[in-house]
XYZ file of C-alpha atoms in Angstrom:
573
model
C 234.309 136.793 -156.617
C 237.081 134.542 -157.552
C 235.308 131.081 -158.547
C 237.104 127.788 -157.555
C 236.703 124.420 -159.239
C 234.254 122.234 -157.478
C 232.201 125.223 -156.538
C 228.636 124.175 -157.891
C 225.206 126.881 -157.862
C 223.862 126.929 -154.876
C 220.968 123.942 -154.512
C 217.953 124.007 -152.249
C 220.277 123.892 -149.185
C 217.670 122.955 -146.566
C 216.499 119.635 -147.917
C 219.362 117.677 -146.604
C 218.688 119.286 -143.062
C 215.226 117.814 -142.277
C 216.839 114.199 -143.489
C 219.804 114.945 -141.255
C 217.173 115.822 -138.250
C 215.494 112.400 -138.683
C 218.789 110.911 -138.314
C 219.216 112.942 -134.800
C 216.760 110.205 -133.645
C 215.577 110.886 -130.232
C 218.515 113.377 -129.241
C 216.254 116.199 -131.374
C 213.133 115.211 -129.216
C 215.399 115.296 -125.905
C 216.856 118.752 -127.339
C 213.675 120.238 -127.900
C 211.967 119.103 -124.405
C 215.047 120.439 -123.007
C 215.555 123.758 -124.210
C 211.586 124.244 -123.834
C 212.201 123.407 -120.056
C 214.671 125.935 -119.931
C 212.750 128.523 -121.677
C 209.680 127.955 -119.086
C 212.063 128.258 -116.161
C 213.990 131.395 -117.820
C 210.385 132.896 -118.191
C 208.947 132.427 -114.666
C 212.471 133.123 -112.720
C 212.080 136.999 -113.002
C 208.251 136.646 -111.633
C 209.661 134.538 -108.624
C 212.344 136.936 -108.183
C 210.229 139.935 -108.136
C 208.027 137.961 -105.151
C 211.022 137.323 -103.347
C 211.948 140.855 -103.320
C 208.565 142.388 -102.325
C 208.471 139.382 -99.706
C 211.784 140.145 -98.103
C 210.844 144.110 -98.181
C 207.919 143.582 -96.519
C 208.710 141.206 -93.784
C 212.455 142.619 -93.501
C 213.232 138.504 -92.764
C 214.499 136.573 -95.268
C 213.565 133.301 -93.656
C 210.133 134.082 -92.997
C 207.188 132.540 -94.248
C 206.537 133.812 -97.745
C 209.858 135.133 -98.092
C 211.353 131.854 -97.735
C 209.041 130.071 -100.032
C 209.536 132.942 -102.661
C 213.330 132.584 -102.463
C 212.991 128.750 -102.609
C 210.921 128.887 -105.459
C 213.646 130.922 -107.233
C 216.376 128.317 -106.300
C 213.959 125.393 -108.007
C 213.520 127.367 -111.043
C 217.602 128.035 -111.380
C 218.142 124.261 -110.432
C 215.500 123.203 -113.448
C 217.182 125.734 -115.603
C 220.754 124.295 -115.211
C 219.845 120.685 -115.208
C 217.629 121.319 -118.490
C 220.701 123.718 -120.044
C 222.860 120.512 -119.544
C 220.605 117.937 -121.015
C 220.240 120.685 -123.844
C 223.998 120.329 -124.468
C 224.032 116.629 -124.539
C 221.531 116.266 -126.493
C 222.620 118.678 -129.073
C 226.080 117.234 -128.983
C 224.660 113.665 -129.446
C 222.364 114.558 -132.029
C 224.702 116.405 -134.341
C 226.940 113.225 -133.856
C 224.504 111.035 -135.107
C 222.736 113.113 -137.900
C 226.314 113.939 -138.987
C 227.140 110.122 -139.139
C 223.885 109.516 -140.883
C 224.749 112.102 -143.593
C 228.209 110.726 -144.587
C 227.041 107.320 -144.501
C 224.060 108.421 -147.106
C 226.782 110.516 -149.266
C 229.288 107.684 -149.117
C 226.592 105.318 -150.421
C 225.829 107.602 -153.039
C 229.164 108.620 -154.204
C 229.436 104.891 -154.834
C 226.313 104.375 -156.429
C 227.502 107.020 -158.860
C 230.889 105.917 -159.490
C 233.181 106.969 -162.138
C 230.463 109.379 -163.590
C 230.777 111.726 -160.532
C 231.751 115.213 -161.803
C 232.880 116.559 -158.440
C 236.541 116.314 -158.005
C 237.996 113.651 -155.592
C 239.255 115.968 -152.934
C 236.229 118.259 -153.023
C 234.387 115.348 -152.530
C 236.199 114.203 -149.293
C 236.224 118.089 -147.786
C 232.177 117.898 -148.519
C 231.707 114.453 -146.589
C 233.921 115.629 -143.977
C 233.635 119.322 -143.109
C 230.696 119.825 -144.834
C 228.512 117.089 -143.618
C 229.876 118.096 -139.991
C 228.327 121.548 -140.860
C 224.960 120.165 -141.843
C 224.819 117.632 -139.159
C 224.802 120.512 -136.765
C 221.620 122.133 -138.843
C 218.566 120.213 -136.750
C 220.215 121.394 -133.201
C 220.642 124.803 -134.513
C 217.204 124.769 -135.883
C 215.864 123.810 -132.774
C 217.747 125.974 -130.251
C 217.589 128.908 -132.808
C 213.524 128.305 -132.687
C 213.588 128.188 -129.044
C 215.811 130.903 -128.524
C 212.704 133.216 -129.697
C 210.470 131.527 -127.333
C 211.963 133.620 -124.211
C 211.597 136.963 -125.529
C 207.786 135.815 -127.122
C 207.310 134.842 -123.375
C 208.677 137.741 -121.347
C 206.503 140.263 -123.724
C 203.342 138.226 -122.894
C 204.092 138.571 -119.300
C 204.873 142.212 -119.641
C 201.665 142.774 -121.777
C 199.864 141.343 -118.560
C 201.953 142.878 -115.694
C 202.945 146.081 -117.214
C 201.900 147.532 -120.362
C 203.962 150.614 -120.642
C 206.779 148.658 -120.348
C 205.627 145.991 -122.837
C 204.807 148.787 -125.172
C 208.557 150.150 -124.618
C 209.912 146.678 -125.654
C 207.730 146.050 -128.472
C 208.965 149.019 -130.297
C 212.548 147.449 -130.265
C 211.540 143.657 -131.363
C 211.084 144.535 -135.108
C 214.627 146.177 -135.263
C 215.937 142.953 -133.654
C 214.042 140.857 -136.159
C 215.628 143.149 -139.065
C 218.984 142.593 -137.586
C 218.738 138.839 -137.234
C 217.377 138.410 -141.101
C 220.135 140.408 -142.399
C 222.652 138.042 -140.299
C 221.352 134.985 -141.804
C 221.361 136.167 -145.124
C 224.986 137.364 -144.982
C 226.462 134.904 -142.968
C 224.841 131.906 -145.018
C 226.352 133.134 -148.124
C 229.632 133.900 -146.890
C 229.779 130.305 -145.063
C 229.021 128.813 -148.499
C 231.720 130.590 -150.261
C 234.171 129.494 -147.530
C 233.110 125.917 -147.835
C 233.712 125.574 -151.453
C 237.251 127.451 -151.107
C 237.950 124.502 -148.534
C 236.620 122.251 -150.891
C 238.793 123.890 -153.903
C 242.129 123.602 -151.577
C 240.979 119.755 -150.675
C 240.805 118.919 -154.254
C 243.689 120.442 -155.260
C 245.772 118.551 -152.285
C 244.417 115.431 -153.396
C 245.458 115.809 -156.887
C 249.056 116.528 -155.589
C 248.921 113.418 -153.340
C 248.017 111.290 -156.362
C 250.998 112.627 -158.446
C 253.621 112.872 -155.581
C 256.248 110.890 -157.367
C 256.061 113.023 -160.307
C 256.226 116.323 -158.268
C 259.146 114.513 -156.633
C 260.828 113.382 -159.710
C 260.505 116.956 -161.358
C 261.920 118.945 -158.376
C 258.342 120.944 -158.180
C 257.436 120.768 -154.646
C 257.527 124.307 -153.965
C 255.385 125.318 -156.974
C 252.870 122.817 -156.079
C 252.537 123.772 -152.774
C 251.985 127.411 -153.754
C 249.468 125.906 -156.155
C 247.710 124.139 -153.492
C 247.498 126.990 -151.133
C 246.618 129.640 -153.725
C 243.061 129.868 -152.627
C 244.401 130.722 -148.837
C 243.927 134.531 -149.261
C 240.129 133.779 -150.422
C 239.825 131.338 -147.868
C 240.944 133.925 -145.309
C 238.868 136.838 -146.830
C 235.635 134.724 -146.324
C 236.326 133.569 -142.649
C 237.092 137.334 -141.768
C 233.849 138.486 -143.393
C 231.733 135.694 -141.679
C 233.310 137.322 -138.408
C 233.007 140.566 -139.544
C 228.944 140.133 -140.329
C 228.757 138.471 -137.063
C 230.541 141.407 -135.005
C 228.827 144.050 -136.863
C 225.134 142.160 -135.533
C 226.671 141.647 -132.376
C 227.595 145.326 -131.784
C 224.356 146.771 -133.222
C 222.458 144.599 -131.472
C 224.041 145.020 -128.167
C 223.789 148.978 -128.547
C 219.808 148.524 -129.345
C 219.926 146.066 -125.968
C 221.508 148.827 -123.936
C 219.197 151.600 -125.165
C 216.672 149.177 -124.629
C 217.032 148.730 -121.238
C 217.570 152.461 -120.499
C 214.269 153.421 -121.571
C 212.941 150.413 -119.794
C 214.541 151.633 -116.564
C 213.093 155.261 -117.174
C 209.596 154.198 -118.150
C 209.360 151.380 -114.702
C 211.228 154.087 -112.637
C 208.621 156.361 -113.304
C 206.023 153.898 -112.678
C 207.684 152.823 -109.450
C 207.596 156.519 -108.100
C 204.100 156.820 -109.209
C 203.086 153.792 -106.817
C 202.131 151.642 -109.575
C 204.584 148.997 -109.655
C 206.735 147.304 -106.527
C 210.488 147.379 -106.438
C 210.144 143.847 -107.375
C 208.181 144.406 -110.132
C 210.966 146.895 -111.105
C 213.898 144.420 -111.287
C 211.505 141.701 -113.236
C 210.313 144.411 -115.771
C 213.966 144.904 -116.584
C 215.057 141.425 -116.820
C 212.131 140.653 -118.539
C 213.055 143.435 -121.091
C 216.494 141.728 -121.461
C 214.742 138.518 -122.270
C 212.530 139.863 -124.792
C 215.087 141.804 -126.896
C 217.988 139.037 -125.995
C 219.317 137.868 -129.441
C 222.563 136.484 -128.183
C 221.765 133.047 -128.254
C 219.797 133.222 -130.952
C 222.851 134.811 -133.180
C 225.026 132.140 -132.057
C 222.394 129.320 -133.102
C 221.694 131.140 -136.356
C 225.433 131.297 -137.166
C 225.323 127.627 -136.651
C 222.585 127.172 -138.952
C 223.817 129.586 -141.572
C 226.972 127.114 -141.714
C 224.667 124.166 -141.660
C 222.862 125.419 -144.671
C 225.787 126.172 -146.641
C 227.407 122.465 -145.800
C 223.511 121.058 -146.624
C 224.032 123.021 -149.827
C 227.235 121.235 -150.782
C 226.031 117.890 -149.849
C 223.171 118.549 -151.963
C 225.105 118.906 -154.894
C 226.729 115.645 -154.415
C 223.241 113.945 -154.151
C 222.311 115.659 -157.048
C 224.769 113.921 -159.270
C 222.247 110.727 -160.429
C 223.081 107.390 -159.666
C 223.235 104.439 -162.151
C 220.500 102.853 -162.175
C 220.190 98.967 -162.392
C 217.540 96.808 -163.579
C 216.705 93.274 -162.231
C 217.242 90.842 -164.945
C 219.764 87.828 -165.037
C 221.870 86.660 -167.642
C 221.110 83.348 -169.016
C 223.839 80.792 -169.718
C 225.826 82.080 -172.595
C 229.525 82.126 -174.122
C 230.149 86.081 -173.054
C 228.797 87.365 -176.535
C 229.415 91.371 -176.184
C 227.111 93.388 -178.436
C 227.614 97.367 -179.646
C 224.407 98.436 -181.490
C 224.455 101.842 -182.778
C 226.395 103.185 -179.569
C 227.647 107.089 -179.502
C 229.420 108.024 -176.323
C 230.885 110.894 -175.317
C 231.486 112.543 -178.212
C 234.180 109.706 -178.956
C 232.256 106.725 -180.422
C 229.842 107.369 -183.426
C 226.906 104.908 -184.528
C 229.378 101.842 -183.365
C 227.802 98.444 -184.554
C 230.471 95.673 -183.118
C 229.583 91.818 -182.123
C 232.345 90.395 -180.289
C 231.776 86.517 -180.405
C 231.816 84.776 -176.835
C 234.877 82.640 -175.487
C 237.242 84.546 -177.627
C 240.206 86.974 -176.852
C 239.538 90.116 -178.721
C 242.111 93.335 -179.386
C 240.880 96.494 -179.636
C 243.500 98.784 -181.235
C 243.898 102.313 -182.642
C 245.263 105.998 -182.551
C 244.911 107.782 -179.502
C 241.491 109.590 -179.449
C 240.081 106.909 -181.325
C 237.580 105.421 -178.383
C 239.148 102.364 -177.128
C 239.091 103.438 -173.284
C 235.417 104.581 -173.793
C 234.398 101.164 -175.448
C 236.401 99.339 -172.475
C 234.369 101.575 -170.046
C 231.005 100.994 -171.796
C 231.517 97.064 -172.181
C 231.167 96.588 -168.251
C 229.138 99.814 -167.899
C 231.344 101.872 -166.049
C 229.915 104.415 -168.334
C 226.585 104.266 -170.281
C 226.286 105.059 -174.322
C 224.692 108.537 -174.850
C 222.590 106.719 -177.888
C 222.357 102.848 -178.535
C 222.707 100.052 -176.400
C 225.340 97.400 -174.867
C 223.931 94.028 -174.509
C 225.704 90.542 -172.986
C 224.716 87.579 -174.156
C 221.487 89.098 -175.600
C 220.658 90.986 -172.577
C 220.935 94.991 -172.395
C 223.468 96.045 -169.695
C 221.069 98.688 -168.350
C 218.372 95.935 -167.704
C 220.872 93.761 -165.587
C 220.948 93.945 -161.729
C 223.979 95.174 -159.928
C 224.858 91.662 -158.939
C 224.172 90.260 -162.226
C 226.379 92.590 -164.203
C 229.550 92.722 -161.607
C 229.299 89.235 -161.104
C 229.743 88.904 -164.997
C 232.354 91.489 -166.000
C 235.767 91.612 -164.749
C 238.136 94.833 -165.102
C 242.212 95.106 -164.813
C 243.177 98.673 -165.341
C 246.630 100.394 -166.287
C 246.996 101.899 -162.590
C 245.011 99.738 -160.621
C 244.197 101.040 -156.896
C 244.587 98.087 -154.340
C 241.957 98.407 -151.397
C 242.064 96.465 -148.559
C 244.235 95.892 -145.345
C 246.302 93.063 -146.961
C 247.870 91.843 -150.449
C 245.345 88.961 -150.317
C 242.609 90.974 -149.484
C 243.456 93.229 -152.810
C 243.785 90.227 -154.941
C 240.376 88.966 -153.697
C 238.534 92.059 -153.723
C 234.772 91.620 -155.027
C 235.259 88.111 -156.308
C 233.654 86.314 -153.287
C 232.041 84.104 -152.362
C 230.847 85.573 -148.691
C 232.278 88.525 -146.721
C 235.740 86.570 -146.144
C 236.359 86.459 -150.138
C 237.561 83.468 -152.031
C 239.463 80.872 -150.441
C 243.225 81.358 -150.494
C 243.878 78.582 -153.066
C 241.986 80.628 -155.704
C 243.850 83.867 -154.959
C 247.237 81.891 -155.532
C 246.136 80.361 -158.804
C 245.003 83.875 -160.036
C 248.277 85.529 -158.886
C 250.320 82.803 -160.507
C 248.337 83.153 -163.875
C 249.130 87.028 -163.486
C 253.050 86.281 -162.622
C 252.615 87.953 -158.832
C 253.012 84.734 -157.023
C 256.549 84.825 -156.940
C 256.914 88.490 -155.730
C 254.245 88.212 -152.946
C 255.489 84.873 -151.320
C 258.975 86.721 -150.987
C 257.004 89.388 -148.920
C 257.207 89.364 -144.781
C 253.874 87.687 -144.456
C 253.280 86.441 -148.304
C 249.605 87.043 -148.741
C 249.045 88.340 -145.758
C 251.775 91.329 -145.734
C 249.496 94.680 -145.064
C 249.625 96.802 -148.127
C 251.484 99.351 -146.121
C 254.237 97.109 -145.670
C 254.581 95.915 -148.994
C 256.517 98.348 -151.295
C 255.777 97.551 -155.136
C 256.791 99.054 -158.494
C 254.048 99.828 -160.808
C 254.776 96.799 -162.735
C 253.865 94.709 -159.553
C 251.278 96.860 -158.525
C 249.658 96.068 -162.405
C 250.062 92.203 -161.888
C 248.177 92.691 -158.627
C 245.581 94.202 -160.554
C 245.487 91.499 -162.830
C 245.352 88.853 -160.511
C 242.574 90.390 -158.691
C 240.799 90.353 -162.114
C 241.629 86.903 -162.749
C 240.153 85.897 -159.174
C 236.661 86.804 -160.287
C 234.322 84.437 -161.649
C 232.399 85.647 -164.780
C 232.143 85.398 -168.626
C 233.602 88.601 -169.852
C 237.257 89.878 -168.795
C 238.105 93.643 -169.749
C 242.269 94.394 -169.700
C 242.209 98.347 -170.217
C 245.678 98.905 -170.642
C 246.443 96.434 -168.117
C 249.673 95.024 -169.108
C 251.375 98.693 -170.151
C 253.931 98.279 -167.396
C 254.936 94.674 -167.910
C 257.800 93.734 -169.926
C 257.431 91.772 -172.906
C 258.291 88.081 -171.427
C 255.793 88.763 -168.813
C 253.370 89.930 -170.682
C 253.432 86.896 -173.143
C 253.403 84.302 -169.961
C 250.146 86.036 -168.606
C 248.485 86.202 -172.347
C 249.260 82.452 -172.455
C 247.117 81.956 -169.046
C 244.601 83.827 -170.403
C 244.354 81.965 -173.546
C 244.948 78.793 -171.598
C 243.458 77.844 -168.186
C 241.589 81.412 -168.196
C 240.224 80.992 -171.468
C 237.003 80.036 -170.624
C 235.767 83.569 -170.950
C 235.488 86.531 -173.289
C 238.640 88.644 -173.367
C 238.659 92.307 -174.335
C 241.801 93.920 -174.470
C 242.548 97.450 -175.347
C 246.197 96.747 -177.120
C 248.867 99.490 -177.558
C 251.764 96.674 -178.670
C 251.634 94.741 -181.923
C 252.563 91.530 -179.850
C 249.163 91.624 -178.038
C 247.135 92.301 -181.047
C 249.167 89.301 -182.751
C 248.191 87.009 -179.945
C 244.302 87.762 -179.810
C 241.756 85.854 -182.039
C 240.357 88.802 -183.249
C 241.248 92.569 -183.799
C 238.945 95.419 -183.898
C 240.346 98.212 -185.465
C 239.008 101.461 -184.395
C 239.397 104.987 -186.289
C 237.614 108.284 -185.180
C 234.861 106.405 -182.870
C 234.077 103.727 -185.774
C 235.336 100.424 -186.521
C 237.115 100.704 -189.773
C 238.108 96.953 -189.881
C 238.180 93.695 -187.885
C 240.182 90.453 -188.461
C 243.196 89.034 -187.725
C 246.154 90.794 -186.859
C 248.509 88.955 -189.647
C 245.787 89.960 -192.302
C 245.265 93.610 -190.990
C 249.427 93.824 -190.715
C 249.436 93.935 -194.752
C 247.685 97.180 -194.314
C 250.173 99.904 -194.059
C 247.707 102.347 -192.282
C 247.280 99.346 -189.468
C 251.002 99.457 -189.267
C 251.058 103.094 -188.599
C 249.007 103.013 -185.424
C 251.773 100.740 -183.591
C 254.596 102.488 -185.469
C 253.718 105.782 -183.910
C 253.298 104.609 -180.294
C 250.181 106.018 -179.405
C 249.074 105.252 -176.176
């Protein structure tokens, strides 16, 4: 079998289903009650019908006495069954919608809690949250209906055991065969459904990658090739879909044949009993109907198919929930200048026993060749990643011990390719800056935008800071400046710029650096520097080589070393 990215080993699939069942709330109870009532009505109906037939044959007048009562009993049971069936459909839909919503909310919260450490591709995660959660959300209703679908056969067999033992024995012989068919169906359809959803996730992951690189694909003229790459798993998807329906069709065909043979056997046995005078004509009709109920697996197959797909969706949801979220402590930060320390830090096979103290209140540039660990160090500084060994501290407090609010309130980030979130440009700048749900006041946003050299082009937009992001086409440099403004708008004592000025011209970078060292210079600044000019304007330069600190000092002093100059001469990024 072809393996696609994002396909995880099958975990315990059933665990999210009970959680989703609790998410169904009262709908699940209503579904169980309605299906149970429908089962009772369906079990009593053949008996009532038998009495009606016998009463009519005895009196010869449908409207007379006992016959009328028996007929009205049939009408009442049919009405109750129809009403219960309507309620069951409503409850199944409502419970599935509520359980799906609950599961999606839980998945979304968990994915955001795991953060950048999530190992499943984003497109695949989206597929699991949309399609997989919908399948898993149907699990509680499918499980309830699958269980209750087994009650009519049990009730019918019990009634036959009391009223007509020869027919009951005839039906009992067929029950194990039907059970084996259903067991094989559940096994086969569950495995096929899981593979089907895995291929769907692979297609979604490839599509997400292509959308992220749409401009690159357009510029390279490789749209056709990329489309073929995205759709390459389609044959496997079709094969799994066909396999799923083949399994269902095979079970349905064999089950139908078994049911027909059983009914022939029941009619034969009941007919012989009728000829011998041991049962009436009505009881013959009831026996045939009870035989159909006892061996009826059609509803069960339908619900088991949904349950198999639900288990597959739950397994894929469980793989997301199995990703460990980053735990936070409860500590608050004491007053301090933003001193950052790395003590014996090793991480990602890139940093090796790194010891570094970044003085509070200074602008520190981190330089080094590609692969030296600059990006990893920047991620560790604000706990976007955790070290494999060692400890990172801010003003003497290990980052692991800080509460989420304390950590995110103290550390701000700006990235090389920022993602702008929110409805408007102002929302994108004020994201996470507080205070309150409305974000910081507009005056503070404008101040941050001016420091990032973004205020000028934002004010030229149709509605300024209230312009919708979708209506504000921006260049890479302008997006980067909005990302810088977002970082500047946040309060805090440590600001990390991870290649955040790579798309800016030298003059703009100089103005932003002057703002950082001037009005915004009341915090510690950690910059991954790729330009000699950026390092030259820093108070301190940390030179990384092979995951360790080779030297620390001022740029002018380090510049005397030819190896240091070669870091910038090579143009490593």
